[in-house]
Coordinates of C-alpha atoms in Angstrom, one line a residue:
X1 CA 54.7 17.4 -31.5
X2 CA 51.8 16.0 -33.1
X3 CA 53.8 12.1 -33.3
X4 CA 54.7 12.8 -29.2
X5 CA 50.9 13.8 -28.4
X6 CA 49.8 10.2 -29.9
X7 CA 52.0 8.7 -27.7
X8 CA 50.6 9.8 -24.8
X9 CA 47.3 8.9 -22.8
X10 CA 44.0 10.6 -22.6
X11 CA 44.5 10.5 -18.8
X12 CA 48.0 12.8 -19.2
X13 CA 45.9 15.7 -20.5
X14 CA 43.1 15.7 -18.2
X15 CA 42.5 17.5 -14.6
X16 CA 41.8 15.1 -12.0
X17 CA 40.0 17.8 -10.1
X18 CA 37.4 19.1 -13.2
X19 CA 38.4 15.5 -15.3
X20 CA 38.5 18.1 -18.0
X21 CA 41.7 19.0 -20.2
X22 CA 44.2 20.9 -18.5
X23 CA 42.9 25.0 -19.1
X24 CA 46.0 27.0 -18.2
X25 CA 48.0 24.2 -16.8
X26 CA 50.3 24.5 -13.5
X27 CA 52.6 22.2 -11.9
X28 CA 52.9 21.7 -8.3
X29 CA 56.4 21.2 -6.6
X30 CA 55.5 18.2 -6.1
X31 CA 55.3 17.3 -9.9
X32 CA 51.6 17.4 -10.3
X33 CA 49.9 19.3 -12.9
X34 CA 46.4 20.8 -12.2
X35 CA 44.2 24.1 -14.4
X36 CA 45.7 27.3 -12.9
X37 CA 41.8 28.0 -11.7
X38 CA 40.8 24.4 -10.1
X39 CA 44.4 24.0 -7.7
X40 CA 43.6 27.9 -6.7
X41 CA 39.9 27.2 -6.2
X42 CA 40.7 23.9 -4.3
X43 CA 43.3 25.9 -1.8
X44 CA 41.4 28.8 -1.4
X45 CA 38.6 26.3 0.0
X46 CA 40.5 24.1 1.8
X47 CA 42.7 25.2 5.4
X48 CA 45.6 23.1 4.4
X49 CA 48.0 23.6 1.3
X50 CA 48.1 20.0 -0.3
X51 CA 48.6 18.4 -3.6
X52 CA 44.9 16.8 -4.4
X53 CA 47.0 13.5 -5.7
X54 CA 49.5 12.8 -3.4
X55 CA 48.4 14.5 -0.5
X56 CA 51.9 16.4 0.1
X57 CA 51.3 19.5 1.8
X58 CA 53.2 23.0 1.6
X59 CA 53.4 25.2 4.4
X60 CA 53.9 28.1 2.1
X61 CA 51.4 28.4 -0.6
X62 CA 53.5 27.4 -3.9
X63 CA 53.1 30.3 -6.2
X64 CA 52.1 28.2 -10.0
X65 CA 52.5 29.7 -13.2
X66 CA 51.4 28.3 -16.6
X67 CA 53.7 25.3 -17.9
X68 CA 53.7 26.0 -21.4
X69 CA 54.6 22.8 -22.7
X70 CA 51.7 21.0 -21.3
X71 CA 49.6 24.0 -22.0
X72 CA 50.3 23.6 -26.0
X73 CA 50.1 19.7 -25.8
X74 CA 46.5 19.9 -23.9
X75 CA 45.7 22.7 -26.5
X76 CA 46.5 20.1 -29.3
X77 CA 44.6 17.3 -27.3
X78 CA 41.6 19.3 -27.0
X79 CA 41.2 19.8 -30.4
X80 CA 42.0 16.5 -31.3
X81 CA 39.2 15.8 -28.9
X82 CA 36.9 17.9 -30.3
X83 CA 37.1 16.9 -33.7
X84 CA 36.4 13.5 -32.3
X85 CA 33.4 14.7 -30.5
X86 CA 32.5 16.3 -33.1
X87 CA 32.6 13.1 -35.7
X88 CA 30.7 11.1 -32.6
X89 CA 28.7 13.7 -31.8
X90 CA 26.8 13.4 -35.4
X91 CA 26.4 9.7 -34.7
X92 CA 24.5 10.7 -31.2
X93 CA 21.0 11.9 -30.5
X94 CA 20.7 15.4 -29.0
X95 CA 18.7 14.9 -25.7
X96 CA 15.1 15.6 -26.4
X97 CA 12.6 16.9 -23.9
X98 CA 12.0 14.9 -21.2
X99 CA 15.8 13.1 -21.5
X100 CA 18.6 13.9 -19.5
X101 CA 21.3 16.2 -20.9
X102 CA 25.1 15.6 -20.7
X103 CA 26.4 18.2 -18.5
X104 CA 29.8 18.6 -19.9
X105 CA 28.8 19.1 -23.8
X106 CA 28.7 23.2 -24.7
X107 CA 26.7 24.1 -27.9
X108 CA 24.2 21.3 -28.9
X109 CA 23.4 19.2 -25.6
X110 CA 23.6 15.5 -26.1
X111 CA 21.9 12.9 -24.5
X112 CA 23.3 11.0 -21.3
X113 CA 24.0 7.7 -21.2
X114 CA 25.3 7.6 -17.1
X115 CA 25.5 9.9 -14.4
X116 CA 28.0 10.0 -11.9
X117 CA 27.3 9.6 -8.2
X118 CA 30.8 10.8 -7.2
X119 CA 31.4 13.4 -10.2
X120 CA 27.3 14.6 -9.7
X121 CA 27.7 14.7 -13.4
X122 CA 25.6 13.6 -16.5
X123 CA 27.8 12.3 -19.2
X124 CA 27.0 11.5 -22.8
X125 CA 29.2 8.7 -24.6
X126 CA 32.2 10.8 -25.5
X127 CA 32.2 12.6 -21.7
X128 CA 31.9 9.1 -20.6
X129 CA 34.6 7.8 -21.5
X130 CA 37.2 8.4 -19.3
X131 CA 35.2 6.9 -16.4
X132 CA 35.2 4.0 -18.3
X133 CA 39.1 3.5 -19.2
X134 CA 40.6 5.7 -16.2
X135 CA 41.7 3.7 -13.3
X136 CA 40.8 6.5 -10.7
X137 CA 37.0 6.9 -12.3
X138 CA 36.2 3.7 -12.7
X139 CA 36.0 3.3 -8.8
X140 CA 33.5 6.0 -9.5
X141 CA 29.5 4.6 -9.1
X142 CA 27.5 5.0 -12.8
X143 CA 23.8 4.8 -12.8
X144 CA 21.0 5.7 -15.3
X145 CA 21.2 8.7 -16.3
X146 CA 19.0 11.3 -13.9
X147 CA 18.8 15.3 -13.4
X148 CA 18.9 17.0 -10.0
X149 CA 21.7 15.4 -9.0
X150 CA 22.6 18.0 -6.4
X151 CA 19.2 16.4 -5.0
X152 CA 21.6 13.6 -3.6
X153 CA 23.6 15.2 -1.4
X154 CA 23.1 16.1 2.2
X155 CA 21.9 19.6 1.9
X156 CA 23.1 20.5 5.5
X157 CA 26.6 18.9 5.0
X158 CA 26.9 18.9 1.4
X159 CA 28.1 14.7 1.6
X160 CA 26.7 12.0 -0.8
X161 CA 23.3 10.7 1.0
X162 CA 24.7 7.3 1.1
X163 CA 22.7 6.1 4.3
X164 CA 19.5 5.8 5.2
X165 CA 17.6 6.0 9.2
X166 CA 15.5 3.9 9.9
X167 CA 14.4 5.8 13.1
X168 CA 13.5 9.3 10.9
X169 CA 12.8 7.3 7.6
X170 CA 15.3 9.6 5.6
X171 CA 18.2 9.5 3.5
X172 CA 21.5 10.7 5.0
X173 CA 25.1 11.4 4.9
X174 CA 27.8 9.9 7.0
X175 CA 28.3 13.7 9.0
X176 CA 24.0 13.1 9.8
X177 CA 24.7 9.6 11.5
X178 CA 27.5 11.1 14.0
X179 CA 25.8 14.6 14.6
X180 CA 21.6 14.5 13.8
X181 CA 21.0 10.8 14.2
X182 CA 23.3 9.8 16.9
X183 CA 22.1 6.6 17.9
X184 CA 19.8 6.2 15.4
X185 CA 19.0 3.3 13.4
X186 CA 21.0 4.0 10.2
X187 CA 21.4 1.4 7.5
X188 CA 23.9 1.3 3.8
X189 CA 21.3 3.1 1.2
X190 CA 21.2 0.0 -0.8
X191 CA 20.2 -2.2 2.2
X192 CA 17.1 -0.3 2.9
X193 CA 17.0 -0.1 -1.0
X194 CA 16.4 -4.0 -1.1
X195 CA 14.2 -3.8 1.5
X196 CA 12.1 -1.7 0.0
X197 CA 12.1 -3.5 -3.3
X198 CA 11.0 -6.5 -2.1
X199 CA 8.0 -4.5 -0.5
X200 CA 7.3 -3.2 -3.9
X201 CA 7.2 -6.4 -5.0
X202 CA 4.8 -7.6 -2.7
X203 CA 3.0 -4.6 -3.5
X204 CA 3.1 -5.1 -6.8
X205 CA 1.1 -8.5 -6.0
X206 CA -1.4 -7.7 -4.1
X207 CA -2.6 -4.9 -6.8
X208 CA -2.8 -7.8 -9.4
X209 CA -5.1 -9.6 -6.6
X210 CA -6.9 -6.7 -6.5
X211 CA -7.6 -6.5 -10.3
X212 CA -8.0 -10.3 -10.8
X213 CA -10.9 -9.7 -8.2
X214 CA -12.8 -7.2 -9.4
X215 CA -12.4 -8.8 -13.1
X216 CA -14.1 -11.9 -11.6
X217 CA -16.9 -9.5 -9.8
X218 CA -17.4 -8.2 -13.0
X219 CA -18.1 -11.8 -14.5
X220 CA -20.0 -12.5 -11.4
X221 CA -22.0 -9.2 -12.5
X222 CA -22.8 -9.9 -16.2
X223 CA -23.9 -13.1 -15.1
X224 CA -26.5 -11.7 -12.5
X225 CA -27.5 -9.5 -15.4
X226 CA -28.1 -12.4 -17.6
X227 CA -30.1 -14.2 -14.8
X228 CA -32.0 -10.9 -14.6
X229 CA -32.4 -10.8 -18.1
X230 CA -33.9 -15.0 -18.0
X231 CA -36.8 -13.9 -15.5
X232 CA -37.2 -10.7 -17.1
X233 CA -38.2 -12.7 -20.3
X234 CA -40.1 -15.4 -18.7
X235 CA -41.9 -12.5 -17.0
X236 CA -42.7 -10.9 -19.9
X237 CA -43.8 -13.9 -21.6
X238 CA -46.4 -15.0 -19.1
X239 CA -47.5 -11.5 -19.0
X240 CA -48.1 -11.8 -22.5
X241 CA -49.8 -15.2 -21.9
X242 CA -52.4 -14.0 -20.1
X243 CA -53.5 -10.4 -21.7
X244 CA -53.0 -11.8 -25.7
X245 CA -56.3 -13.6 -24.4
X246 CA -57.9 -10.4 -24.0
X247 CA -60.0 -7.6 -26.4
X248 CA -58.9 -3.8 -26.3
X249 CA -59.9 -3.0 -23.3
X250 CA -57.1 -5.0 -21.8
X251 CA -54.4 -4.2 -24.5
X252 CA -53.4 -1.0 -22.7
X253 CA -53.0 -3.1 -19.0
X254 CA -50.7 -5.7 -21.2
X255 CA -48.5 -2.7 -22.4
X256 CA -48.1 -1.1 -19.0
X257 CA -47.1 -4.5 -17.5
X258 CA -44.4 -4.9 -19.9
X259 CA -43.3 -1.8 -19.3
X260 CA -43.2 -2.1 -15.5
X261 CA -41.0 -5.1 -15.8
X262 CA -38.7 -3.7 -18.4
X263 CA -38.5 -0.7 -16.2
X264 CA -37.1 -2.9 -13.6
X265 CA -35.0 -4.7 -15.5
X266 CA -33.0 -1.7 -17.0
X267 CA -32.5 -0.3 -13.5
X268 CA -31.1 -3.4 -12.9
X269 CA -29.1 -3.1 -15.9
X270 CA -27.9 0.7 -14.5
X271 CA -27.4 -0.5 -11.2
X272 CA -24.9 -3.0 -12.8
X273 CA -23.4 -1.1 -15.4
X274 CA -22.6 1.5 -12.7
X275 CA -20.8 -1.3 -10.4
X276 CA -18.8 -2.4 -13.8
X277 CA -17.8 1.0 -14.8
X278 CA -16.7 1.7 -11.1
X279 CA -14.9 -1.6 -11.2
X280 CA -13.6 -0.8 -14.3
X281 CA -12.0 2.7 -13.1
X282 CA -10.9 1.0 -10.3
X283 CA -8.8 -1.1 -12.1
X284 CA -7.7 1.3 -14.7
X285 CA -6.2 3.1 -11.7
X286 CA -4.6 0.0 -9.8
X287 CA -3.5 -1.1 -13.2
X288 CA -1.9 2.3 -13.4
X289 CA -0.5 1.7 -10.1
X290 CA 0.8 -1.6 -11.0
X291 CA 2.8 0.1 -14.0
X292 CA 4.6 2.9 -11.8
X293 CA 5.3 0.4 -8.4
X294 CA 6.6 -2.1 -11.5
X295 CA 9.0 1.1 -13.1
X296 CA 10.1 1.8 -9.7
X297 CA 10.9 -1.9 -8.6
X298 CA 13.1 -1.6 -11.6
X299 CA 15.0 1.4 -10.9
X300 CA 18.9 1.2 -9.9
X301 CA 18.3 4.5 -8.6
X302 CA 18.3 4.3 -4.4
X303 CA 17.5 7.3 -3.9
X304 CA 15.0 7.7 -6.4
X305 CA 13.0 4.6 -5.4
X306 CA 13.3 5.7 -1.3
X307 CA 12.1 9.0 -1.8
X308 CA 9.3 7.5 -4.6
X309 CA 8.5 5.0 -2.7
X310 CA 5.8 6.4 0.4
X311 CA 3.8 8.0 -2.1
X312 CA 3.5 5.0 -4.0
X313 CA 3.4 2.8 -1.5
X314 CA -0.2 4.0 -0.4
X315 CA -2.9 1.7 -2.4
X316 CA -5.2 3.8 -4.7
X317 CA -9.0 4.5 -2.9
X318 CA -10.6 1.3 -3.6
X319 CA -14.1 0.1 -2.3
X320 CA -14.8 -3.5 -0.6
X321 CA -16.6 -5.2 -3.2
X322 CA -17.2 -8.6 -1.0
X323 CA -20.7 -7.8 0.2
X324 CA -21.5 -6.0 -3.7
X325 CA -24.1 -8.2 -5.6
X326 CA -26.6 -7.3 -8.3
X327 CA -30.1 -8.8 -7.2
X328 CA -32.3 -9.8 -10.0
X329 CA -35.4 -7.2 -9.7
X330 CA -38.5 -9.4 -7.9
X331 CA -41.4 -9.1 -10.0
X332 CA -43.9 -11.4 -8.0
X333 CA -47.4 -9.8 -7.7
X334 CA -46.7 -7.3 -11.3
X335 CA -48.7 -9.6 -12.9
X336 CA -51.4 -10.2 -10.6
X337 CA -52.1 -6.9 -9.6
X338 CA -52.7 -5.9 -13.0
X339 CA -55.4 -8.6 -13.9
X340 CA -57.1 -8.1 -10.5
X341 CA -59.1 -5.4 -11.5
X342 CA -60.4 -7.9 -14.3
X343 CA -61.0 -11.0 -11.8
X344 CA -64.7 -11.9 -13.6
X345 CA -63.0 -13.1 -17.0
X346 CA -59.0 -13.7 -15.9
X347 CA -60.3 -15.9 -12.7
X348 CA -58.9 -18.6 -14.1
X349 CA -55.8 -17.2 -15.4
X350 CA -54.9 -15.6 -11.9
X351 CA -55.5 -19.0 -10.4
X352 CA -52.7 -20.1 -12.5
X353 CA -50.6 -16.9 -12.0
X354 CA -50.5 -17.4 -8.2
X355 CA -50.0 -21.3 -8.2
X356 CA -47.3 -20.3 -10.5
X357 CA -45.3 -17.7 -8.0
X358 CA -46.4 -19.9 -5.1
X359 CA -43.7 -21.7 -6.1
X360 CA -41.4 -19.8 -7.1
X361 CA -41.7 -17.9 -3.8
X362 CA -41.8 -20.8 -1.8
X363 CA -38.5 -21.3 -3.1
X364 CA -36.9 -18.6 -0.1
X365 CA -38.8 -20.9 2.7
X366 CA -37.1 -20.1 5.9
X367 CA -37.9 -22.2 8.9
X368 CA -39.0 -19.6 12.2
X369 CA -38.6 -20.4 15.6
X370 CA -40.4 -18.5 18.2
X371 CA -38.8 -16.3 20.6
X372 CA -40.2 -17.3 23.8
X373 CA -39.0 -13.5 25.5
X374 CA -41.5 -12.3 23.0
X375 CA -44.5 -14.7 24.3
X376 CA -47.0 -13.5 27.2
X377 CA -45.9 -15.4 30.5
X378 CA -49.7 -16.8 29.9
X379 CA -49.7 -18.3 26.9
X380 CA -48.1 -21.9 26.0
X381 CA -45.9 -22.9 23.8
X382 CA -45.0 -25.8 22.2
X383 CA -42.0 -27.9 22.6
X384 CA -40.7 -27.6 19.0
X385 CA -41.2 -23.5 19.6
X386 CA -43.3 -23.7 16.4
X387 CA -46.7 -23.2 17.7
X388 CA -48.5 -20.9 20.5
X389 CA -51.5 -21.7 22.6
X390 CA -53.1 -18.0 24.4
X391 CA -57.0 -19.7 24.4
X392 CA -58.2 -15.9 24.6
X393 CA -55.1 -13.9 25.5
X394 CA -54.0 -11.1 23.3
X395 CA -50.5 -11.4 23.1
X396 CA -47.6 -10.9 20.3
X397 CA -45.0 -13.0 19.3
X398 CA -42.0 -12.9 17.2
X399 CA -38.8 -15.2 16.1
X400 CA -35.3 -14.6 16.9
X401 CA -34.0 -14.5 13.1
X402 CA -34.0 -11.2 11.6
X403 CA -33.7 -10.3 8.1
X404 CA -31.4 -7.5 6.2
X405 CA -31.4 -8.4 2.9
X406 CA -32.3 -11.0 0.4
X407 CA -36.0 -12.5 0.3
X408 CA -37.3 -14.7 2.6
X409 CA -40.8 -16.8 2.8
X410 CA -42.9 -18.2 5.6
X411 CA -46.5 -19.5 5.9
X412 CA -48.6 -19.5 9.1
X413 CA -51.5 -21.6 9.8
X414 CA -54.5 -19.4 11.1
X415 CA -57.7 -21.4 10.4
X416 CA -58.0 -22.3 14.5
X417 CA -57.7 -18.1 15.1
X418 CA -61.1 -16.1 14.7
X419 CA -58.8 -12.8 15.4
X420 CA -55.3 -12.0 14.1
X421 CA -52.6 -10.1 12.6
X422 CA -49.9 -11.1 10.3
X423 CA -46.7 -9.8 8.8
X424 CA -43.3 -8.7 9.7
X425 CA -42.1 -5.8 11.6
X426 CA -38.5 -4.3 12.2
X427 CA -36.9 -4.0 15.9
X428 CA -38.6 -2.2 18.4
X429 CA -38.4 -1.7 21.8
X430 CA -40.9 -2.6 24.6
X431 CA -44.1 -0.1 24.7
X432 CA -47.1 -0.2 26.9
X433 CA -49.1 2.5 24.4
X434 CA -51.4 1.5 22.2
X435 CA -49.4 1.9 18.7
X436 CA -51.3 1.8 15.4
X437 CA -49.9 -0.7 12.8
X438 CA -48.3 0.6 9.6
X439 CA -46.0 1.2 7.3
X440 CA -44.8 4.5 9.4
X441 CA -44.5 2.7 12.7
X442 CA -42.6 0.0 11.3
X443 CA -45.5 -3.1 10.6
X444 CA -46.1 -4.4 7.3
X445 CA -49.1 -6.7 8.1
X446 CA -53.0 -8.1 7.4
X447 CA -55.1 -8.3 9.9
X448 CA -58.8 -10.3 10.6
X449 CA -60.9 -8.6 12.7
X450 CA -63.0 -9.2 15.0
X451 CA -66.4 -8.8 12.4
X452 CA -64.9 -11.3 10.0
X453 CA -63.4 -8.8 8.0
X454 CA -60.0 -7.6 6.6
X455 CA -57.9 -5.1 6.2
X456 CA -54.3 -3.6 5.2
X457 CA -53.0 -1.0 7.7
X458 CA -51.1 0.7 5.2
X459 CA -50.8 4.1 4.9
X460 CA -53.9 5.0 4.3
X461 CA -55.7 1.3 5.3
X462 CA -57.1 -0.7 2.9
X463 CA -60.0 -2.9 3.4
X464 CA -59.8 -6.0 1.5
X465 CA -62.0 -7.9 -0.2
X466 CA -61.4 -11.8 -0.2
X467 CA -63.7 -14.8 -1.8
X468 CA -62.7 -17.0 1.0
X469 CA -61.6 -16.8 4.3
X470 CA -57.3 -17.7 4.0
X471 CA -56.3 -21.1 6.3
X472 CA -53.1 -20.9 5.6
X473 CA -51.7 -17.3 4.8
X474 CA -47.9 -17.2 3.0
X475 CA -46.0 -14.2 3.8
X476 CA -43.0 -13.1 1.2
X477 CA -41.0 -10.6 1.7
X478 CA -38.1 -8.7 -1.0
X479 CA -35.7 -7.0 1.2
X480 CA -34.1 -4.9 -1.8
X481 CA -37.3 -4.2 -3.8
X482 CA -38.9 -2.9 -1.0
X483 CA -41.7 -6.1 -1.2
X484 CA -44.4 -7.3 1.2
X485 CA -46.9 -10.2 -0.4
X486 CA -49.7 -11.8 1.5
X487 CA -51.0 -15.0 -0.2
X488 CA -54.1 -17.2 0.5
X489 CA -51.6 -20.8 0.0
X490 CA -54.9 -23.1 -0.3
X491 CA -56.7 -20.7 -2.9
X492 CA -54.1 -19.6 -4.6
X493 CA -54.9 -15.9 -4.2
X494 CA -53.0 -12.5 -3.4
X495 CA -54.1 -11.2 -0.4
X496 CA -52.1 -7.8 -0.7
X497 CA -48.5 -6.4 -1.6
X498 CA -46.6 -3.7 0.3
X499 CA -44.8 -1.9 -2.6
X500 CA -42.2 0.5 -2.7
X501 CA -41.2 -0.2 0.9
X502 CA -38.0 1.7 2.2
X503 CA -36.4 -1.5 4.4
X504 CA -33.0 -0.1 6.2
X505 CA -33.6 -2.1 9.5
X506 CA -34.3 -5.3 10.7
X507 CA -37.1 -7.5 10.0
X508 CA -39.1 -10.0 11.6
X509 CA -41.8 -12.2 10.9
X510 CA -44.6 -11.0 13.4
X511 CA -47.9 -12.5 14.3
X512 CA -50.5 -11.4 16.8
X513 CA -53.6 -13.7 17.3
X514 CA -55.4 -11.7 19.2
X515 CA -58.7 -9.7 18.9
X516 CA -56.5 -6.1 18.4
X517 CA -58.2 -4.9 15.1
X518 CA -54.9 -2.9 13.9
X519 CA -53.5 -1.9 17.3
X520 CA -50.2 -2.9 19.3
X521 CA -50.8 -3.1 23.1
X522 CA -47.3 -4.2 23.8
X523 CA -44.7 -6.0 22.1
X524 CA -41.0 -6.7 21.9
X525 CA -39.4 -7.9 18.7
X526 CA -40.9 -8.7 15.3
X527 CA -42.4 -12.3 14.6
X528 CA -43.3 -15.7 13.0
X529 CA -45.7 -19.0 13.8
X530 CA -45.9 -22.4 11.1

């Protein structure tokens, strides 16, 4: 018996309806041998009495009874079998959690190495073998092994999902395409499969764009930093310049000045940091994105990377960094401000403080051009658009360029005006009311009056007290900081600064030479004259 049995194949012993060894084996009439409980399972499901194998069918159901012979020879091949399972077994790994188990091994689970698309089995090496050397079950489709695999069929008609609508984006089975998608556009699963990879791919791509981009804002970043950090010491070191030449009584201005501009500089160190750590998560998460669309555009698994792939096709919440730029803090007028008080002694050193951040102001020039729909149908104006002639009308008039960010400088000559008011302004709309100028109703500006005198309509006004009357008056403006700085160009002098501004519209350079001492008859749009 045991000589006989080693003459046989593996495939003699086995079912070909449970690929298991025979368990009570029967024979059919037509020669066909089956377990007693899978032929009268198969029959008692099926309308028609047939042989699985060679289709032959009975009108009367056969009755089967246990073929001893084979019974004992599959009883000797089992345990044969299972002494070699047994000897692999200790040579395989027990799945651990998280790994797929074989479905077929009883006691201690093993791991699977494929799973069976036809069988909807998990096999471990041993189980796997006779889809590897049968002839029938190697026509069978292997893939890595995965669980659920009751998750791939058709849940209505209990067929392999196979195909895949195009119309309902859904996997189905060949019953859905002649019965629930009629007519639809249905594709072979691993057509729409490719397609999809190759989107992945692409995918895959444009997130490593994504990530080399914000790695370069980041440079861009540190570097604006370090810019910031260059006229944050410069800063610092005039500062120093100026009140080391002082006694005691100046020490304390010396320390608060340092302090302001270190102030600004670490908020523009958070203001940065903040952008890098957001840039940062940002590519943490597409980098985490780029690792699961790269896993998935490796998977054999059809059906695994279809139903995987809408939710992963979606980019990860990212924010448009284009427009995103760190602005070095402005820190023109700190200085001055804080030796005006001690103009006497520091006349000299102001002098140079001011020629000093003349320059570097005059550095954001911009060239205005008048607006002519701004100009009083009275006045005249010149053919380069750069100069207005209203003898003693009192009119307003603005340029077309408006500013939203940034800093920008312009300088205006008002030496031939005995009345005026200078400045910019944001957008506002025609008005026949007399409109006090400030910071409220959208003007930051100086204005001469008609007694010779000045003053800063801010909120409250400030009268201002100048050594010489200004020929030339220099108008910068910071945009971000929330800056508006009046200079005297000839002396060399700070008129006044606008500080802590709240700028969210449009600004114009505005000027007014009229007699209006602080008050807006009518105007248009915001304003400039050179």
């Amino acid at each position: 018996m045991s000589a006989a049995s080693c003459l046989l194949t593996e495939d003699q012993f086995l079912c070909s309806i449970c690929l298991d060894v025979f368990t009570d084996p029967v024979t059919t009439p037509c020669g066909h041998n089956f377990c007693k409980t899978c032929i009268t399972q198969h029959w008692n499901v099926n309308v028609q009495c047939q042989c699985p194998n060679c289709k032959e069918v009975f009108k009367i159901r056969p009755e089967l009874r246990v073929n001893t012979f084979i019974s004992e020879m599959a009883a000797q091949f089992r345990q044969s079998a299972q002494q070699k399972a047994s000897c692999s077994s200790s040579e395989q790994q027990a799945a651990k959690p998280g790994e797929v188990p074989c479905d077929v091994c009883t006691g201690t689970k093993l791991k699977a190495l494929k799973s069976c698309l036809v069988c909807l089995v998990s096999y471990c090496e041993t189980h796997l073998e006779p889809h590897l050397t049968t002839s029938v079950l190697k026509r069978h489709q292997l893939i890595d092994p995965v669980e659920n695999l009751e998750g791939r069929m058709c849940t209505k008609h209990d067929k392999l999902l196979e195909l895949f609508c195009k119309t309902d984006q859904m996997c189905v089975c060949m019953l859905c395409t002649v019965l629930d998608h009629k007519n639809h556009d249905v594709v072979p699963l691993k057509e729409e499969y490719e397609g999809k990879k190759a989107e992945l791919v692409k995918t895959e791509a444009e997130v490593q764009q994504m990530v080399q981009k914000r790695r370069l804002k980041i440079q861009e970043i540190k570097h604006s930093v370090e810019l910031s950090e260059e006229d944050a010491d410069r800063e610092i070191a005039d500062g120093v310049q100026v009140f080391t030449a002082l006694k005691e009584s100046v020490e304390r201005r010396q320390a608060e000045l340092i302090d302001t501009i270190k102030e600004k500089q670490r908020k523009t160190e958070k203001q940065a940091e903040g952008f890098i750590k957001e840039l940062e998560q940002e590519i943490s998460e597409l980098k985490k994105r780029s690792t699961e669309v790269e896993q998935l555009s490796r998977s054999e698994d059809h059906l695994h990377l279809l139903q995987s792939f809408r939710t992963l096709n979606t980019a990860p919440p990212t924010k448009n960094w284009t427009g995103v730029r760190v602005s070095p803090p402005s820190y023109e007028g700190t200085v001055v401000r804080a030796v005006n008080q001690l103009e006497e002694t520091l006349s000299k050193q102001m002098k140079k403080l001011i020629e000093a951040e003349l320059k570097r102001v005059q550095q954001y020039a911009v060239d205005v051009t008048l607006d002519p729909d701004t100009v009083h149908p009275i006045s005249t104006q010149s053919h380069d658009r750069k100069k207005t002639n209203h003898g003693n009308i009192c009119r307003c008039v603005s340029s077309k360029k408006a500013f939203t960010s940034g800093r920008f400088y312009f300088e205006v000559q008002v030496k031939r005006w005995s009345r005026w008011t200078l400045g910019v302004t944001r957008e506002l709309t025609n008005m026949k009311e007399r409109i006090p100028m400030s910071p409220t109703n959208g003007y930051w500006t100086v204005v001469l009056t008609r007694r010779g005198g000045y003053f800063a309509p801010d909120d409250p006004s400030v009268l201002l007290s100048l050594k010489s009357q200004p020929q030339k008056v220099g108008v910068f403006v910071d945009y971000e900081e929330g800056l508006v700085c009046f200079y005297d160009v000839d002396a060399a002098a700070l008129i006044y600064s606008f500080t802590d501004c709240c700028f969210t519209e449009k600004l114009y350079p505005f000027f007014s030479p009229c007699p209006n001492d602080g008050v807006i008859i009518h105007c248009t749009e915001p304003c400039v004259l050179q």
